[in-house]
Tab-separated table of C-alpha atoms in Angstrom:
chain	number	residue	atom	x	y	z
V	1	UNK	CA	0.179	0.042	0.127
V	2	UNK	CA	2.487	2.216	0.485
V	3	UNK	CA	4.500	1.902	-3.091
V	4	UNK	CA	1.088	1.721	-4.447
V	5	UNK	CA	0.144	5.185	-2.293
V	6	UNK	CA	3.891	6.718	-2.857
V	7	UNK	CA	3.170	6.368	-7.487
V	8	UNK	CA	-0.400	7.627	-7.185
V	9	UNK	CA	1.564	10.229	-5.006
V	10	UNK	CA	4.574	11.424	-7.996
V	11	UNK	CA	1.722	11.462	-10.109
V	12	UNK	CA	0.126	13.619	-8.818
V	13	UNK	CA	2.833	15.817	-8.442
V	14	UNK	CA	2.697	15.177	-12.541
V	15	UNK	CA	-0.265	16.717	-12.750
V	16	UNK	CA	-0.349	19.659	-10.385
V	17	UNK	CA	3.615	20.548	-12.773
V	18	UNK	CA	0.940	20.311	-15.946
V	19	UNK	CA	-2.375	21.520	-14.942
V	20	UNK	CA	-4.132	24.627	-13.621
V	21	UNK	CA	-4.364	24.228	-9.551
V	22	UNK	CA	-8.400	23.695	-9.815
V	23	UNK	CA	-7.649	20.425	-11.214
V	24	UNK	CA	-4.289	19.765	-9.896
V	25	UNK	CA	-6.679	19.758	-6.549
V	26	UNK	CA	-8.360	17.255	-7.903
V	27	UNK	CA	-5.893	15.760	-8.662
V	28	UNK	CA	-4.793	15.610	-4.916
V	29	UNK	CA	-7.432	14.756	-3.561
V	30	UNK	CA	-8.336	11.538	-5.954
V	31	UNK	CA	-5.066	10.539	-5.510
V	32	UNK	CA	-5.195	10.809	-1.758
V	33	UNK	CA	-8.682	8.713	-1.525
V	34	UNK	CA	-7.295	5.912	-3.947
V	35	UNK	CA	-4.140	5.120	-1.196
V	36	UNK	CA	-6.051	5.615	1.697
V	37	UNK	CA	-9.418	3.760	-0.048
V	38	UNK	CA	-8.768	-0.687	0.296
V	39	UNK	CA	-12.174	0.065	-1.455
V	40	UNK	CA	-9.741	0.495	-4.877
V	41	UNK	CA	-8.952	-3.076	-6.092
V	42	UNK	CA	-5.743	-1.665	-8.589
V	43	UNK	CA	-4.206	0.482	-9.937
V	44	UNK	CA	-2.963	-0.578	-13.346
V	45	UNK	CA	0.621	0.265	-15.447
V	46	UNK	CA	0.841	-0.586	-18.633
V	47	UNK	CA	1.066	1.321	-22.509
V	48	UNK	CA	-2.206	0.725	-24.804
V	49	UNK	CA	-1.123	-0.778	-27.151
V	50	UNK	CA	-4.683	-1.655	-29.443
V	51	UNK	CA	-7.957	0.743	-29.287
V	52	UNK	CA	-11.282	-1.424	-29.844
V	53	UNK	CA	-13.294	1.467	-31.039
V	54	UNK	CA	-13.860	5.002	-28.254
V	55	UNK	CA	-14.523	3.047	-25.143
V	56	UNK	CA	-12.362	0.147	-25.084
V	57	UNK	CA	-8.218	-0.133	-25.229
V	58	UNK	CA	-5.665	-3.009	-24.930
V	59	UNK	CA	-3.233	-1.875	-22.444
V	60	UNK	CA	0.061	-4.230	-22.822
V	61	UNK	CA	1.681	-4.056	-18.340
V	62	UNK	CA	5.234	-4.378	-17.786
V	63	UNK	CA	5.523	-8.373	-17.675
V	64	UNK	CA	4.040	-8.381	-21.339
V	65	UNK	CA	0.820	-8.966	-20.159
V	66	UNK	CA	-2.127	-7.395	-21.984
V	67	UNK	CA	-5.811	-6.349	-20.534
V	68	UNK	CA	-8.288	-5.654	-22.574
V	69	UNK	CA	-9.910	-2.175	-20.752
V	70	UNK	CA	-13.792	-0.962	-21.131
V	71	UNK	CA	-13.644	2.657	-20.342
V	72	UNK	CA	-15.958	3.298	-16.989
V	73	UNK	CA	-19.089	6.259	-17.338
V	74	UNK	CA	-18.985	6.476	-20.626
V	75	UNK	CA	-20.283	4.798	-23.233
V	76	UNK	CA	-19.043	5.970	-27.512
V	77	UNK	CA	-20.755	5.753	-30.633
V	78	UNK	CA	-20.535	2.112	-32.410
V	79	UNK	CA	-18.115	1.671	-35.158
V	80	UNK	CA	-20.738	1.362	-37.777
V	81	UNK	CA	-22.123	4.886	-35.972
V	82	UNK	CA	-22.004	8.738	-36.430
V	83	UNK	CA	-19.457	9.643	-35.247
V	84	UNK	CA	-17.602	6.254	-34.393
V	85	UNK	CA	-14.694	6.769	-35.575
V	86	UNK	CA	-14.166	10.250	-35.080
V	87	UNK	CA	-14.744	8.926	-31.395
V	88	UNK	CA	-11.791	6.342	-31.413
V	89	UNK	CA	-9.320	8.704	-33.512
V	90	UNK	CA	-9.359	10.591	-30.524
V	91	UNK	CA	-9.105	8.076	-28.433
V	92	UNK	CA	-6.098	6.698	-30.101
V	93	UNK	CA	-4.854	11.019	-30.105
V	94	UNK	CA	-5.567	10.488	-26.567
V	95	UNK	CA	-3.668	7.396	-25.581
V	96	UNK	CA	-2.402	5.105	-28.099
V	97	UNK	CA	1.299	4.274	-27.920
V	98	UNK	CA	1.373	6.160	-23.917
V	99	UNK	CA	2.119	5.227	-21.043
V	100	UNK	CA	-1.333	5.526	-19.044
V	101	UNK	CA	-2.107	3.946	-15.395
V	102	UNK	CA	-5.663	2.336	-15.311
V	103	UNK	CA	-8.194	3.195	-12.180
V	104	UNK	CA	-10.502	-0.362	-11.763
V	105	UNK	CA	-12.523	-2.014	-9.141
V	106	UNK	CA	-14.302	-4.295	-11.357
V	107	UNK	CA	-14.599	-6.075	-14.683
V	108	UNK	CA	-18.009	-6.680	-16.581
V	109	UNK	CA	-19.363	-9.556	-18.309
V	110	UNK	CA	-17.225	-9.718	-21.169
V	111	UNK	CA	-14.095	-10.129	-18.547
V	112	UNK	CA	-13.014	-6.892	-19.755
V	113	UNK	CA	-11.775	-4.380	-17.031
V	114	UNK	CA	-14.122	-0.986	-15.474
V	115	UNK	CA	-11.099	1.383	-15.074
V	116	UNK	CA	-10.694	4.889	-15.322
V	117	UNK	CA	-7.055	5.285	-17.580
V	118	UNK	CA	-5.948	8.445	-17.281
V	119	UNK	CA	-2.133	9.702	-19.679
V	120	UNK	CA	-0.206	12.408	-19.093
V	121	UNK	CA	-2.785	12.904	-15.910
V	122	UNK	CA	-5.453	13.880	-17.732
V	123	UNK	CA	-9.028	11.659	-17.312
V	124	UNK	CA	-9.253	9.973	-20.331
V	125	UNK	CA	-12.388	9.069	-20.140
V	126	UNK	CA	-13.589	12.117	-18.658
V	127	UNK	CA	-11.358	14.668	-22.331
V	128	UNK	CA	-13.947	11.885	-24.112
V	129	UNK	CA	-17.109	13.750	-22.807
V	130	UNK	CA	-15.583	17.028	-22.779
V	131	UNK	CA	-15.292	16.302	-27.074
V	132	UNK	CA	-18.427	15.567	-27.401
V	133	UNK	CA	-16.823	11.940	-29.087
V	134	UNK	CA	-18.885	9.677	-25.727
V	135	UNK	CA	-22.451	9.653	-23.948
V	136	UNK	CA	-21.887	9.978	-19.606
V	137	UNK	CA	-23.426	6.354	-19.143
V	138	UNK	CA	-26.224	7.383	-16.536
V	139	UNK	CA	-27.228	3.572	-15.682
V	140	UNK	CA	-23.732	3.217	-14.307
V	141	UNK	CA	-23.265	6.396	-12.731
V	142	UNK	CA	-23.594	4.744	-9.184
V	143	UNK	CA	-20.447	2.736	-9.783
V	144	UNK	CA	-17.732	6.595	-10.437
V	145	UNK	CA	-17.520	8.049	-7.181
V	146	UNK	CA	-19.413	11.238	-6.365
V	147	UNK	CA	-16.936	13.369	-7.526
V	148	UNK	CA	-16.814	12.203	-11.111
V	149	UNK	CA	-19.904	11.191	-11.482
V	150	UNK	CA	-20.287	15.832	-11.434
V	151	UNK	CA	-17.673	16.062	-13.550
V	152	UNK	CA	-18.468	13.806	-15.916
V	153	UNK	CA	-22.423	15.126	-15.802
V	154	UNK	CA	-21.115	19.013	-16.615
V	155	UNK	CA	-18.745	17.922	-19.529
V	156	UNK	CA	-21.731	16.155	-21.133
V	157	UNK	CA	-24.403	19.558	-20.295
V	158	UNK	CA	-21.072	21.591	-21.630
V	159	UNK	CA	-20.774	19.550	-24.432
V	160	UNK	CA	-23.655	19.455	-25.963
V	161	UNK	CA	-24.820	23.185	-24.892
V	162	UNK	CA	-22.226	24.116	-27.542
V	163	UNK	CA	-22.763	21.339	-30.131
V	164	UNK	CA	-19.668	19.799	-29.722
V	165	UNK	CA	-18.914	16.274	-32.089
V	166	UNK	CA	-21.813	14.224	-31.910
V	167	UNK	CA	-24.352	17.268	-30.474
V	168	UNK	CA	-23.886	18.601	-33.877
V	169	UNK	CA	-26.451	16.506	-35.467
V	170	UNK	CA	-30.220	17.311	-34.587
V	171	UNK	CA	-31.330	13.262	-32.991
V	172	UNK	CA	-27.757	11.794	-31.605
V	173	UNK	CA	-28.343	8.413	-30.987
V	174	UNK	CA	-26.940	6.772	-27.998
V	175	UNK	CA	-24.496	3.492	-28.208
V	176	UNK	CA	-27.040	1.259	-25.943
V	177	UNK	CA	-30.080	2.796	-28.211
V	178	UNK	CA	-28.156	2.158	-32.262
V	179	UNK	CA	-26.723	-1.507	-30.392
V	180	UNK	CA	-30.821	-2.380	-29.509
V	181	UNK	CA	-31.838	-1.495	-33.244
V	182	UNK	CA	-28.927	-3.382	-34.684
V	183	UNK	CA	-29.326	-6.268	-32.955
C-alpha cells in the first residue's frame, strides 16, 4: 500500500506541474482517496497497444500481459455509428502508445477491466465526454465516485450546450439504443 500511495503521489505532483490549480486539487484529492481507501482494488500501469473503439483499449503491462480495458462511466458511438470513427481517433490521440494508469475495481460481463484511464495526468474518459465524442453512461453512474459522476455529467451538458462533436447532429442516437436496434 505504501508503494502504491507513493506512486500515486508522484502522479499527482506531475499533474500539478502540468495542469491548472483546480485540476491539481482534484487530482490530489483523488490520489489521497485512492491511497487511503482499501475499497479500490487496483491500479494497472502500462502502455496502450490497441484500440477497439472509442471506449475500449488494450494495455500491455510491464510483464508483457495484455489487459482489455473498457472505459468506465462513458459509452462511445459504435464503429458503424455516426461519429464512431471520430471517437476512436480522438481516443487514439489521447492514449495510443502512451503510458497510462488504469484505476479500476471490477470486470464487466465480458471479462474486460472497467476503469478510468489516465494518460499524462489527464482522465481520458472525461476528455472523451468533454470532446462530445462519448456519452456519460448514466446507467452505471452509481459505480462512479461522486466527484466523477458530477464531472462527467457536467462535461456532457457543456458539450451539448456548445454542440461539440456528436452533439452537432440534431438527433444523436445513444450507443445503447443503436446496439438494441442492430440486434
